[in-house]
Amino acid sequence: MNGVPLVAYLLVGLFMFTIGVVGVVIRRNPIVIFMCIELMLNAANLTFLAFARYMPSSNVAPTGQAQAVMSGQMMVIFVMAVAAAEVAVGLGIIMAIYRLRQNIDIDEMNLLRG
Amino acid sequence: MFNFPAPTIDWVIIAPTMIVSITGLLALCLEMIWPKRDNTWIIGVSLVGLIMAAVSVVAQFSYPEATTFSDTVIRDRFALVMQLLLIVAAFCSLLFSESYLRDKRISYGEFYPIILWSLVGGMVMVTTRNMLLMFLGIEILSIALYVLAGLSRSESKSEESALKYFLLGSFASGFLLYGVALLYGATGSLDISAIASAWPRADLMHQTLLVFGFGMVFVGLGFKSAFVPFHQWTPDVYQGAPTNVSAFMAAGSKIGALAALWRFLEGAEGMKAIWMPALTVVAILTMTAGNLAALVQKDAKRVLGYSSISHAGYILVGILAHFAAPDKVGFGSLAYYLLSYTLMTVGAFAVVSLGANKGKEGTKFEELRGLWRRSPFAVACLIVFVASLIGIPLTSGFAGKFMIFGDALKANLTVLAIALAINSILSVAYYLQMIKAMFVDDVEGDEVIEKRPVSLGMTTVCALCAGGIVAAFIFTPVVIEFLVGKS
């Protein structure tokens, strides 16, 4: 990763995050929406790792460097675990809906309104 | 190269969380030993566990502030009080669950462990200033609630609400997480207090990171605490989810999210000039939009959903008053208001859950007709809850609103104070509609529901909440002193 500046990683992260947000807003299939949410989480992960790798250039005291780097990397591990848990629950909910009405289109979820 | 010291653990600080999670495990084991039996033992164990956790929280009130797990878990008065409120919310929601789940024909024993673990998530959230733990807490709280919202598997509405809650909830945590990533990049630490020290010496790039990061975090937490413009999911989800789950969602997840917001604002106090005007607008919009939309609702649970939005607005006023004048306004009125909010919301949901019959939800106004004849005591208690939600004197809702009003004036937030007063008057109309529906007799053609005995748990939760509301009004200074200590 020599020569690649921090900003490049951040921009890729921001780009992924934006794709995720736009996808959630415009797509109609819950599974695709959910994939877009995963994209958002992974954009955050990429940002964490980029910041962790380039941490020495930020405004942290020299004694706290190791801890600063570690906490960013740890966060990524936890986020991946949480995302896995979300997948399990989310696909379960989508399955339950499919069993009820043989269809998971978001536009037909209109029972709840007032 | 990197020496990792094992953290020292102060077991007393994490005792309440541990007790609740172990109780959840025990309850799950009981369910596995006697599956499909009646859930009396599971409920018993859960309630005893919650009481023990509450005792272990209150016992720590006299302890000094401390931290453990390398400064990630903290014990201060705020954390303890919020934990206690969360436990009260879960306790009251559990009390009336069994009879309701039976009426809905979904009395799965797994409900109890899952709601206990959801509570654990909330308790983790409020006892930390570390963004990693806060994120984990939010996720534990929410993922458990996604499951519970879809508990009624054969009912389309319940599944729909679960999917909506799930998609929007994880969308919101995506924002929160990205915000945390930006804050981490700017401060080099996951501790919220690092924001406060990083802000004054930040150059333009770091300032941008901090502001954007904080904004993203606010979007994430705003979803969870149902602030306008992130509130649309609330009435839908509250209406579709089983009523006891909505009760815990309304009370528990709101307490967690608002407490987390409090911690973030504490860290971001340096950039007050930027967020204070934005949050003022959000508070006014939240109060007004919640109340206006509630006026046209025809379903009691939707009304309560919108009312919880406007209450989030009132609470935000209390929070802003503290940060506008930190030395004059403490968190006393916030804690008091959250306590009374918990009691009146959970109580109101409990009474509304009486509409459930033969596996159906029955919370539309026309389905609630004649509830007065069927269960007079519960409806009498509902009058107390609604009076408190409106803010009529002799109830804690009035005292809480009055104190937040006073705080806002003390902090020179006159606009917010006026908006709060106007909204309280506005809210009278739709609450009265709900009450009226229950007193109207059955109309010809309605399905006649025979009078059933109201369960012991339901009577207890009504009595507890109604009694608590009146007692909290009479002993307001005592309650506040209990919550925030002598000042």
Coordinates of C-alpha atoms in Angstrom, one line a residue:
Chain A
M1 CA 0.0 0.0 0.0
N2 CA 3.0 2.2 -0.5
G3 CA 2.1 5.5 -2.2
V4 CA -1.6 5.2 -1.8
P5 CA -2.7 8.2 0.3
L6 CA -5.3 8.0 3.1
V7 CA -7.7 10.1 1.2
A8 CA -8.0 7.5 -1.6
Y9 CA -9.2 4.9 0.9
L10 CA -11.6 7.4 2.5
L11 CA -13.0 8.2 -0.9
V12 CA -13.6 4.6 -1.8
G13 CA -15.3 4.2 1.6
L14 CA -17.5 7.2 1.1
F15 CA -18.4 6.0 -2.4
M16 CA -19.4 2.6 -1.1
F17 CA -21.4 4.2 1.7
T18 CA -23.2 6.4 -0.8
I19 CA -24.0 3.4 -3.1
G20 CA -25.4 1.6 -0.1
V21 CA -27.6 4.5 1.0
V22 CA -28.9 5.1 -2.5
G23 CA -29.5 1.4 -3.0
V24 CA -31.6 1.2 0.3
V25 CA -33.7 4.1 -0.9
I26 CA -34.4 3.0 -4.5
R27 CA -34.4 -0.8 -4.5
R28 CA -37.6 -2.7 -3.9
N29 CA -36.4 -6.2 -2.9
P30 CA -35.7 -6.6 0.8
I31 CA -32.7 -8.9 0.1
V32 CA -31.1 -6.3 -2.2
I33 CA -31.8 -3.6 0.3
F34 CA -30.2 -5.7 3.0
M35 CA -27.1 -6.2 0.7
C36 CA -26.9 -2.4 0.4
I37 CA -26.9 -2.1 4.2
E38 CA -24.1 -4.6 4.3
L39 CA -22.3 -2.4 1.8
M40 CA -22.7 0.6 4.2
L41 CA -21.3 -1.4 7.1
N42 CA -18.3 -2.5 5.0
A43 CA -17.7 1.1 3.9
A44 CA -17.4 1.9 7.6
N45 CA -15.1 -1.0 8.1
L46 CA -12.8 0.2 5.3
T47 CA -12.8 3.6 6.8
F48 CA -11.8 2.2 10.2
L49 CA -9.0 0.2 8.7
A50 CA -7.7 3.1 6.6
F51 CA -7.7 5.4 9.7
A52 CA -6.0 2.7 11.8
R53 CA -3.3 2.1 9.2
Y54 CA -2.5 5.8 8.8
M55 CA -3.0 6.6 12.5
P56 CA 0.5 7.9 13.1
S57 CA -0.2 10.9 10.9
S58 CA -3.2 11.9 13.1
N59 CA -3.2 14.0 16.2
V60 CA -2.6 11.2 18.8
A61 CA 0.0 11.3 21.5
P62 CA 3.0 9.0 20.7
T63 CA 2.3 6.9 23.8
G64 CA -1.2 6.1 22.7
Q65 CA -0.4 5.1 19.2
A66 CA -0.6 1.3 19.6
Q67 CA -3.9 1.5 21.4
A68 CA -5.3 3.9 18.8
V69 CA -4.4 1.5 16.0
M70 CA -5.7 -1.5 17.9
S71 CA -9.0 0.0 18.7
G72 CA -9.8 0.7 15.1
Q73 CA -8.9 -2.9 14.1
M74 CA -10.9 -4.4 16.9
M75 CA -13.9 -2.4 15.9
V76 CA -13.9 -4.0 12.5
I77 CA -13.9 -7.5 14.0
F78 CA -16.9 -6.7 16.2
V79 CA -18.7 -5.1 13.3
M80 CA -18.2 -8.2 11.2
A81 CA -19.7 -10.3 14.0
V82 CA -22.6 -8.0 14.4
A83 CA -23.3 -8.0 10.7
A84 CA -23.3 -11.8 10.7
A85 CA -25.9 -11.8 13.5
E86 CA -28.0 -9.3 11.6
V87 CA -27.9 -11.5 8.5
A88 CA -29.2 -14.4 10.5
V89 CA -32.1 -12.5 11.9
G90 CA -32.9 -10.6 8.7
L91 CA -33.0 -13.6 6.4
G92 CA -35.1 -15.3 9.1
I93 CA -37.7 -12.5 8.9
I94 CA -37.6 -12.5 5.1
M95 CA -38.2 -16.3 5.1
A96 CA -41.2 -15.9 7.5
I97 CA -42.7 -13.3 5.2
Y98 CA -42.2 -15.4 2.2
R99 CA -43.9 -18.3 3.8
L100 CA -46.9 -16.1 4.7
R101 CA -47.5 -14.5 1.3
Q102 CA -45.2 -16.2 -1.3
N103 CA -43.8 -12.8 -2.2
I104 CA -41.4 -10.4 -0.6
D105 CA -41.9 -7.2 -2.6
I106 CA -41.5 -4.1 -0.4
D107 CA -44.3 -2.3 -2.3
E108 CA -46.8 -4.8 -1.1
M109 CA -46.0 -4.3 2.5
N110 CA -48.8 -1.8 3.1
L111 CA -50.9 -3.3 5.8
L112 CA -49.5 -0.8 8.4
R113 CA -50.7 2.7 7.7
G114 CA -52.9 5.2 9.3
Chain B
M1 CA 5.8 -5.2 20.0
F2 CA 2.3 -4.7 21.3
N3 CA 1.9 -5.7 24.9
F4 CA -1.7 -6.4 25.8
P5 CA -2.3 -6.2 29.6
A6 CA -5.3 -8.2 30.8
P7 CA -7.9 -5.7 32.0
T8 CA -8.7 -5.7 35.6
I9 CA -12.4 -6.5 36.2
D10 CA -14.5 -4.9 38.8
W11 CA -17.4 -7.4 39.0
V12 CA -19.6 -5.1 41.1
I13 CA -19.9 -2.6 38.3
I14 CA -21.0 -5.2 35.7
A15 CA -23.1 -7.2 38.2
P16 CA -26.5 -5.9 37.0
T17 CA -25.7 -6.7 33.4
M18 CA -24.3 -10.1 34.4
I19 CA -27.4 -10.9 36.5
V20 CA -29.8 -10.1 33.7
S21 CA -27.8 -12.1 31.0
I22 CA -27.5 -15.1 33.3
T23 CA -31.2 -14.9 34.1
G24 CA -31.9 -15.0 30.4
L25 CA -29.8 -18.1 30.0
L26 CA -31.6 -19.8 33.0
A27 CA -34.9 -18.9 31.4
L28 CA -33.9 -20.4 28.1
C29 CA -32.7 -23.6 29.9
L30 CA -36.1 -23.8 31.6
E31 CA -37.8 -23.5 28.3
M32 CA -35.6 -26.3 26.9
I33 CA -36.2 -28.6 29.8
W34 CA -40.0 -28.3 29.7
P35 CA -40.9 -27.2 26.2
K36 CA -44.4 -26.2 25.4
R37 CA -45.5 -26.2 29.0
D38 CA -46.9 -23.2 30.7
N39 CA -44.4 -20.4 31.2
T40 CA -45.0 -19.8 34.9
W41 CA -41.5 -20.9 36.0
I42 CA -39.8 -18.9 33.2
I43 CA -41.7 -15.8 34.2
G44 CA -40.9 -16.4 37.8
V45 CA -37.2 -16.7 37.2
S46 CA -37.1 -13.7 34.9
L47 CA -38.9 -11.5 37.4
V48 CA -36.7 -12.6 40.3
G49 CA -33.7 -11.9 38.1
L50 CA -34.9 -8.5 37.2
I51 CA -35.5 -7.6 40.9
M52 CA -32.0 -8.8 41.8
A53 CA -30.5 -6.7 39.1
A54 CA -32.5 -3.7 40.3
V55 CA -31.3 -4.3 43.8
S56 CA -27.7 -4.5 42.6
V57 CA -28.1 -1.2 40.8
V58 CA -29.7 0.6 43.7
A59 CA -27.0 -0.8 46.1
Q60 CA -24.4 0.9 44.0
F61 CA -26.0 4.3 44.4
S62 CA -23.7 5.0 47.3
Y63 CA -20.5 3.8 45.6
P64 CA -18.0 6.2 44.1
E65 CA -17.7 6.7 40.4
A66 CA -15.4 4.1 38.9
T67 CA -14.5 2.5 35.6
T68 CA -13.5 -1.1 34.7
F69 CA -12.5 -3.1 31.6
S70 CA -9.8 -0.5 30.6
D71 CA -12.1 2.4 31.1
T72 CA -14.8 1.1 28.8
V73 CA -17.5 0.3 31.4
I74 CA -18.2 3.2 33.8
R75 CA -20.3 3.6 36.9
D76 CA -21.7 7.0 37.5
R77 CA -25.1 8.2 38.8
F78 CA -26.4 8.6 35.2
A79 CA -25.5 5.1 34.2
L80 CA -27.0 3.6 37.3
V81 CA -30.2 5.5 37.0
M82 CA -30.6 4.7 33.3
Q83 CA -30.0 1.0 34.1
L84 CA -32.7 1.1 36.8
L85 CA -35.2 2.7 34.4
L86 CA -34.5 0.1 31.8
I87 CA -35.0 -2.7 34.3
V88 CA -38.3 -1.1 35.4
A89 CA -39.4 -0.9 31.7
A90 CA -38.6 -4.6 31.2
F91 CA -40.2 -5.7 34.4
C92 CA -43.5 -4.0 33.7
S93 CA -43.5 -5.3 30.1
L94 CA -42.9 -8.8 31.3
L95 CA -45.7 -8.7 33.9
F96 CA -48.5 -8.5 31.4
S97 CA -46.9 -10.5 28.7
E98 CA -48.2 -14.0 29.5
S99 CA -51.9 -13.3 29.3
Y100 CA -51.5 -11.2 26.2
L101 CA -49.4 -13.8 24.4
R102 CA -52.0 -16.4 25.3
D103 CA -54.8 -14.4 23.9
K104 CA -52.7 -13.9 20.7
R105 CA -51.9 -17.7 20.7
I106 CA -48.2 -17.0 20.6
S107 CA -47.1 -18.0 24.1
Y108 CA -43.6 -19.1 23.2
G109 CA -41.3 -19.4 26.2
E110 CA -38.4 -18.0 24.2
F111 CA -40.0 -14.5 24.4
Y112 CA -38.6 -14.1 28.0
P113 CA -34.9 -14.8 27.4
I114 CA -34.9 -12.7 24.3
I115 CA -36.4 -9.7 26.0
L116 CA -34.0 -10.1 28.9
W117 CA -31.0 -10.0 26.4
S118 CA -32.5 -7.1 24.7
L119 CA -32.4 -5.4 28.1
V120 CA -28.8 -6.4 28.5
G121 CA -28.0 -4.5 25.3
G122 CA -29.7 -1.4 26.7
M123 CA -27.8 -1.7 29.9
V124 CA -24.5 -2.0 28.1
M125 CA -25.3 1.1 26.1
V126 CA -25.9 3.3 29.1
T127 CA -22.9 2.2 31.1
T128 CA -20.2 3.2 28.6
R129 CA -18.5 6.1 27.0
N130 CA -16.8 3.8 24.5
M131 CA -18.2 3.9 21.0
L132 CA -17.4 0.2 20.3
L133 CA -19.4 -0.9 23.4
M134 CA -22.2 1.5 22.6
F135 CA -22.5 0.1 19.1
L136 CA -22.5 -3.4 20.4
G137 CA -25.2 -2.4 23.0
I138 CA -27.4 -0.8 20.4
E139 CA -27.1 -3.9 18.2
I140 CA -27.8 -6.4 21.0
L141 CA -30.9 -4.3 22.0
S142 CA -32.1 -4.0 18.4
I143 CA -31.4 -7.4 17.0
A144 CA -33.4 -9.0 19.9
L145 CA -36.2 -6.5 19.2
Y146 CA -36.2 -7.4 15.4
V147 CA -36.9 -11.0 16.4
L148 CA -39.5 -10.1 18.9
A149 CA -41.4 -7.7 16.5
G150 CA -41.9 -10.7 14.3
L151 CA -42.9 -13.0 17.1
S152 CA -46.5 -13.5 15.8
R153 CA -45.3 -15.5 12.8
S154 CA -48.8 -16.3 11.3
E155 CA -49.8 -12.6 11.3
S156 CA -48.8 -10.6 8.2
K157 CA -48.8 -7.3 10.1
S158 CA -46.3 -8.5 12.7
E159 CA -43.9 -9.8 10.1
E160 CA -44.2 -6.6 8.1
S161 CA -43.4 -4.6 11.1
A162 CA -40.4 -6.8 11.9
L163 CA -39.1 -6.3 8.3
K164 CA -39.6 -2.6 8.5
Y165 CA -37.9 -2.3 11.8
F166 CA -35.1 -4.5 10.8
L167 CA -34.3 -2.7 7.5
L168 CA -34.6 0.8 8.9
G169 CA -32.9 -0.2 12.1
S170 CA -29.8 -1.6 10.4
F171 CA -29.9 1.3 7.9
A172 CA -29.6 3.6 11.0
S173 CA -26.8 1.6 12.5
G174 CA -25.0 1.9 9.2
F175 CA -25.1 5.6 9.6
L176 CA -24.1 5.4 13.3
L177 CA -21.2 3.2 12.4
Y178 CA -19.9 5.4 9.6
G179 CA -20.1 8.3 12.0
V180 CA -18.1 6.4 14.6
A181 CA -15.5 5.7 11.9
L182 CA -15.2 9.4 11.1
L183 CA -15.0 10.3 14.8
Y184 CA -12.3 7.6 15.3
G185 CA -10.4 9.0 12.4
A186 CA -10.4 12.5 13.8
T187 CA -9.6 11.6 17.4
G188 CA -7.7 8.3 17.2
S189 CA -9.8 6.9 20.0
L190 CA -13.1 5.1 20.4
D191 CA -13.7 7.0 23.6
I192 CA -16.4 9.7 23.4
S193 CA -14.5 12.0 25.8
A194 CA -11.7 12.1 23.3
I195 CA -13.9 14.2 21.1
A196 CA -14.0 16.9 23.7
S197 CA -10.2 17.1 23.9
A198 CA -9.7 16.8 20.1
W199 CA -12.1 19.6 19.1
P200 CA -10.2 22.7 20.4
R201 CA -6.9 21.7 18.7
A202 CA -8.4 20.3 15.5
D203 CA -7.5 21.8 12.1
L204 CA -10.0 22.3 9.4
M205 CA -9.9 18.8 8.1
H206 CA -10.3 17.2 11.5
Q207 CA -13.1 19.7 12.3
T208 CA -14.9 18.6 9.2
L209 CA -14.4 14.9 10.2
L210 CA -15.7 15.6 13.7
V211 CA -18.8 17.5 12.5
F212 CA -19.7 15.0 9.9
G213 CA -19.0 12.1 12.2
F214 CA -21.2 13.6 14.9
G215 CA -24.0 14.3 12.4
M216 CA -24.0 10.7 11.2
V217 CA -24.1 9.5 14.8
F218 CA -27.0 11.7 15.4
V219 CA -28.8 10.4 12.4
G220 CA -28.3 6.8 13.7
L221 CA -29.4 7.6 17.3
G222 CA -32.3 9.8 15.9
F223 CA -33.7 6.8 14.2
K224 CA -33.6 4.8 17.4
S225 CA -35.1 7.5 19.5
A226 CA -37.7 8.4 16.8
F227 CA -36.9 12.0 16.2
V228 CA -38.4 13.8 13.2
P229 CA -37.4 13.4 10.3
F230 CA -36.4 9.8 11.2
H231 CA -39.7 8.9 12.8
Q232 CA -41.8 7.3 10.1
W233 CA -41.1 3.7 11.1
T234 CA -42.3 4.2 14.7
P235 CA -46.1 4.0 14.4
D236 CA -45.9 1.2 11.8
V237 CA -43.7 -0.9 13.9
Y238 CA -45.5 -0.2 17.2
Q239 CA -48.8 -1.1 15.5
G240 CA -47.6 -4.4 13.9
A241 CA -45.4 -5.7 16.7
P242 CA -47.0 -7.7 19.6
T243 CA -48.2 -5.1 22.1
N244 CA -45.9 -6.2 25.0
V245 CA -42.9 -5.9 22.6
S246 CA -44.1 -2.4 21.5
A247 CA -44.3 -1.5 25.2
F248 CA -40.6 -2.5 25.7
M249 CA -39.6 -0.9 22.4
A250 CA -41.3 2.4 23.3
A251 CA -39.7 2.6 26.8
G252 CA -36.5 0.5 26.7
S253 CA -35.0 1.3 23.3
K254 CA -35.9 5.0 23.8
I255 CA -34.2 5.2 27.2
G256 CA -31.1 3.5 25.7
A257 CA -30.9 5.7 22.6
L258 CA -31.5 9.0 24.6
A259 CA -28.9 8.0 27.2
A260 CA -26.4 7.3 24.4
L261 CA -27.3 10.7 22.8
W262 CA -26.7 12.3 26.2
R263 CA -23.2 10.8 26.3
F264 CA -22.4 11.9 22.7
L265 CA -23.6 15.4 23.4
E266 CA -21.4 15.5 26.5
G267 CA -18.4 14.7 24.4
A268 CA -19.4 17.1 21.6
E269 CA -20.1 20.0 24.0
G270 CA -17.3 22.0 22.3
M271 CA -19.2 22.2 19.0
K272 CA -22.4 23.3 20.7
A273 CA -22.6 26.3 18.5
I274 CA -23.1 23.9 15.5
W275 CA -25.5 21.4 16.8
M276 CA -27.6 23.4 19.2
P277 CA -29.7 25.2 16.5
A278 CA -30.1 22.0 14.5
L279 CA -31.3 20.1 17.5
T280 CA -33.7 22.9 18.6
V281 CA -35.4 22.6 15.2
V282 CA -35.5 18.8 15.5
A283 CA -37.1 19.1 19.0
I284 CA -39.8 21.5 17.8
L285 CA -40.6 19.4 14.7
T286 CA -40.6 16.1 16.7
M287 CA -43.1 17.5 19.3
T288 CA -45.4 19.0 16.6
A289 CA -45.3 16.3 14.0
G290 CA -45.9 13.6 16.5
N291 CA -49.0 15.3 17.9
L292 CA -50.5 16.5 14.6
A293 CA -50.2 13.0 13.0
A294 CA -51.7 11.4 16.0
L295 CA -54.9 13.4 15.6
V296 CA -56.1 11.4 12.6
Q297 CA -55.3 7.9 13.8
K298 CA -57.9 5.2 14.3
D299 CA -55.7 2.6 16.0
A300 CA -54.8 2.8 19.7
K301 CA -51.3 1.4 19.2
R302 CA -50.6 3.9 16.4
V303 CA -51.8 6.7 18.6
L304 CA -49.4 5.5 21.3
G305 CA -46.6 5.3 18.6
Y306 CA -47.1 9.0 17.6
S307 CA -47.4 10.0 21.2
S308 CA -44.1 8.4 21.9
I309 CA -42.6 10.5 19.1
S310 CA -43.8 13.7 20.7
H311 CA -42.6 12.5 24.1
A312 CA -39.2 12.0 22.5
G313 CA -39.4 15.6 21.5
Y314 CA -40.3 16.7 25.1
I315 CA -37.3 14.7 26.4
L316 CA -35.0 16.2 23.8
V317 CA -36.0 19.7 25.2
G318 CA -34.9 18.5 28.6
I319 CA -31.6 17.3 27.2
L320 CA -31.0 20.5 25.3
A321 CA -31.8 22.6 28.4
H322 CA -29.0 20.7 30.3
F323 CA -26.5 21.4 27.6
A324 CA -27.5 25.0 27.1
A325 CA -26.9 25.7 30.8
P326 CA -25.0 22.7 32.2
D327 CA -24.3 24.3 35.6
K328 CA -27.9 25.3 36.2
V329 CA -29.8 22.2 34.9
G330 CA -28.8 18.6 35.9
F331 CA -30.2 15.4 34.6
G332 CA -32.8 15.2 37.4
S333 CA -35.8 16.2 35.3
L334 CA -34.7 14.0 32.4
A335 CA -34.5 11.0 34.7
Y336 CA -37.8 11.8 36.3
Y337 CA -39.5 12.3 33.0
L338 CA -38.1 9.1 31.6
L339 CA -39.4 7.3 34.7
S340 CA -42.8 8.6 34.4
Y341 CA -42.7 8.1 30.6
T342 CA -41.8 4.4 31.2
L343 CA -44.7 3.9 33.7
M344 CA -47.4 5.6 31.6
T345 CA -46.4 4.2 28.2
V346 CA -45.9 0.6 29.4
G347 CA -49.2 0.9 31.4
A348 CA -51.1 2.3 28.4
F349 CA -49.8 -0.5 26.1
A350 CA -50.7 -3.0 28.8
V351 CA -54.3 -1.8 28.9
V352 CA -54.5 -1.6 25.1
S353 CA -53.3 -5.2 24.9
L354 CA -56.6 -6.3 26.5
G355 CA -58.2 -5.8 23.1
A356 CA -56.4 -9.0 21.9
N357 CA -58.8 -11.9 21.5
K358 CA -58.6 -15.3 19.9
G359 CA -55.3 -14.7 18.2
K360 CA -56.4 -11.3 16.8
E361 CA -54.9 -7.9 17.8
G362 CA -58.1 -5.8 18.3
T363 CA -56.6 -2.4 18.9
K364 CA -58.6 -0.4 16.4
F365 CA -60.9 2.1 18.1
E366 CA -64.0 0.3 17.0
E367 CA -62.6 -3.0 18.3
L368 CA -61.9 -1.4 21.7
R369 CA -65.6 -0.4 22.2
G370 CA -67.0 -1.7 25.4
L371 CA -63.7 -2.4 27.0
W372 CA -64.9 -0.5 30.0
R373 CA -67.6 -3.1 30.6
R374 CA -65.2 -6.0 30.2
S375 CA -62.3 -4.8 32.4
P376 CA -63.3 -1.7 34.5
F377 CA -60.2 -1.6 36.6
A378 CA -57.8 -1.6 33.7
V379 CA -59.6 1.1 31.9
A380 CA -59.7 3.2 35.1
C381 CA -56.0 2.9 35.3
L382 CA -55.8 3.8 31.6
I383 CA -57.4 7.1 32.6
V384 CA -54.5 7.8 35.0
F385 CA -52.0 6.9 32.3
V386 CA -53.6 9.1 29.7
A387 CA -53.9 12.0 32.2
S388 CA -50.2 11.6 32.7
L389 CA -49.4 11.4 29.0
I390 CA -51.3 14.6 28.5
G391 CA -49.8 16.2 31.6
I392 CA -52.7 16.8 33.9
P393 CA -51.9 17.8 37.5
L394 CA -51.8 15.0 40.1
T395 CA -49.8 12.8 37.7
S396 CA -46.0 12.5 37.3
G397 CA -46.4 13.4 33.6
F398 CA -47.4 16.9 34.7
A399 CA -44.6 17.2 37.2
G400 CA -42.1 16.0 34.6
K401 CA -43.3 18.3 31.9
F402 CA -43.4 21.2 34.3
M403 CA -39.8 20.6 35.3
I404 CA -38.6 20.4 31.7
F405 CA -40.6 23.6 31.0
G406 CA -38.8 25.2 33.9
D407 CA -35.4 23.9 32.8
A408 CA -36.0 25.3 29.3
L409 CA -36.8 28.7 30.7
K410 CA -33.8 28.6 33.0
A411 CA -31.6 27.8 30.1
N412 CA -33.1 30.7 28.0
L413 CA -34.7 28.3 25.5
T414 CA -38.0 30.2 25.5
V415 CA -39.0 29.0 22.0
L416 CA -38.7 25.4 23.0
A417 CA -40.6 26.0 26.2
I418 CA -43.5 27.7 24.3
A419 CA -43.5 24.9 21.7
L420 CA -43.7 22.3 24.6
A421 CA -46.6 24.1 26.2
I422 CA -48.6 24.4 23.0
N423 CA -48.0 20.8 22.1
S424 CA -49.3 19.6 25.5
I425 CA -52.6 21.3 24.8
L426 CA -52.7 19.9 21.3
S427 CA -52.2 16.3 22.5
V428 CA -55.4 16.4 24.6
A429 CA -57.6 15.7 21.6
Y430 CA -56.3 12.3 20.5
Y431 CA -55.8 10.9 23.9
L432 CA -59.5 11.6 24.7
Q433 CA -60.5 9.9 21.4
M434 CA -58.8 6.8 22.6
I435 CA -60.5 6.9 26.1
K436 CA -63.9 7.7 24.5
A437 CA -63.6 4.6 22.3
M438 CA -63.3 2.4 25.3
F439 CA -66.4 3.8 27.0
V440 CA -68.7 3.7 24.1
D441 CA -70.9 0.6 24.3
D442 CA -70.9 -2.1 21.7
V443 CA -72.7 -1.1 18.5
E444 CA -75.0 -3.5 16.9
G445 CA -73.2 -5.8 14.6
D446 CA -70.0 -5.8 16.7
E447 CA -68.6 -9.2 17.6
V448 CA -69.7 -9.6 21.2
I449 CA -66.7 -10.5 23.3
E450 CA -67.6 -12.2 26.6
K451 CA -66.2 -10.8 29.8
R452 CA -63.0 -12.6 30.8
P453 CA -61.2 -12.5 34.0
V454 CA -58.2 -10.1 33.8
S455 CA -55.0 -11.9 34.7
L456 CA -53.1 -11.3 37.9
G457 CA -50.1 -9.9 36.0
M458 CA -52.2 -7.4 34.1
T459 CA -53.8 -6.2 37.4
T460 CA -50.4 -5.9 39.0
V461 CA -48.9 -3.9 36.2
C462 CA -51.9 -1.6 36.0
A463 CA -51.8 -1.0 39.8
L464 CA -48.0 -0.6 39.8
C465 CA -47.9 1.9 37.0
A466 CA -50.9 3.9 38.1
G467 CA -49.7 3.9 41.7
G468 CA -46.2 4.8 40.6
I469 CA -47.4 7.7 38.6
V470 CA -49.5 9.2 41.4
A471 CA -46.8 8.5 44.0
A472 CA -44.1 10.0 41.9
F473 CA -46.2 13.2 41.6
I474 CA -46.8 13.4 45.4
F475 CA -43.2 12.7 46.3
T476 CA -41.6 14.5 43.4
P477 CA -38.6 15.9 45.5
V478 CA -38.0 12.5 47.1
V479 CA -38.0 10.7 43.8
I480 CA -35.6 13.2 42.2
E481 CA -33.3 13.0 45.2
F482 CA -33.4 9.2 45.0
L483 CA -32.5 9.4 41.3
V484 CA -29.8 12.0 41.2
G485 CA -28.7 12.1 44.8
K486 CA -28.3 15.1 47.1
S487 CA -26.9 18.1 45.2

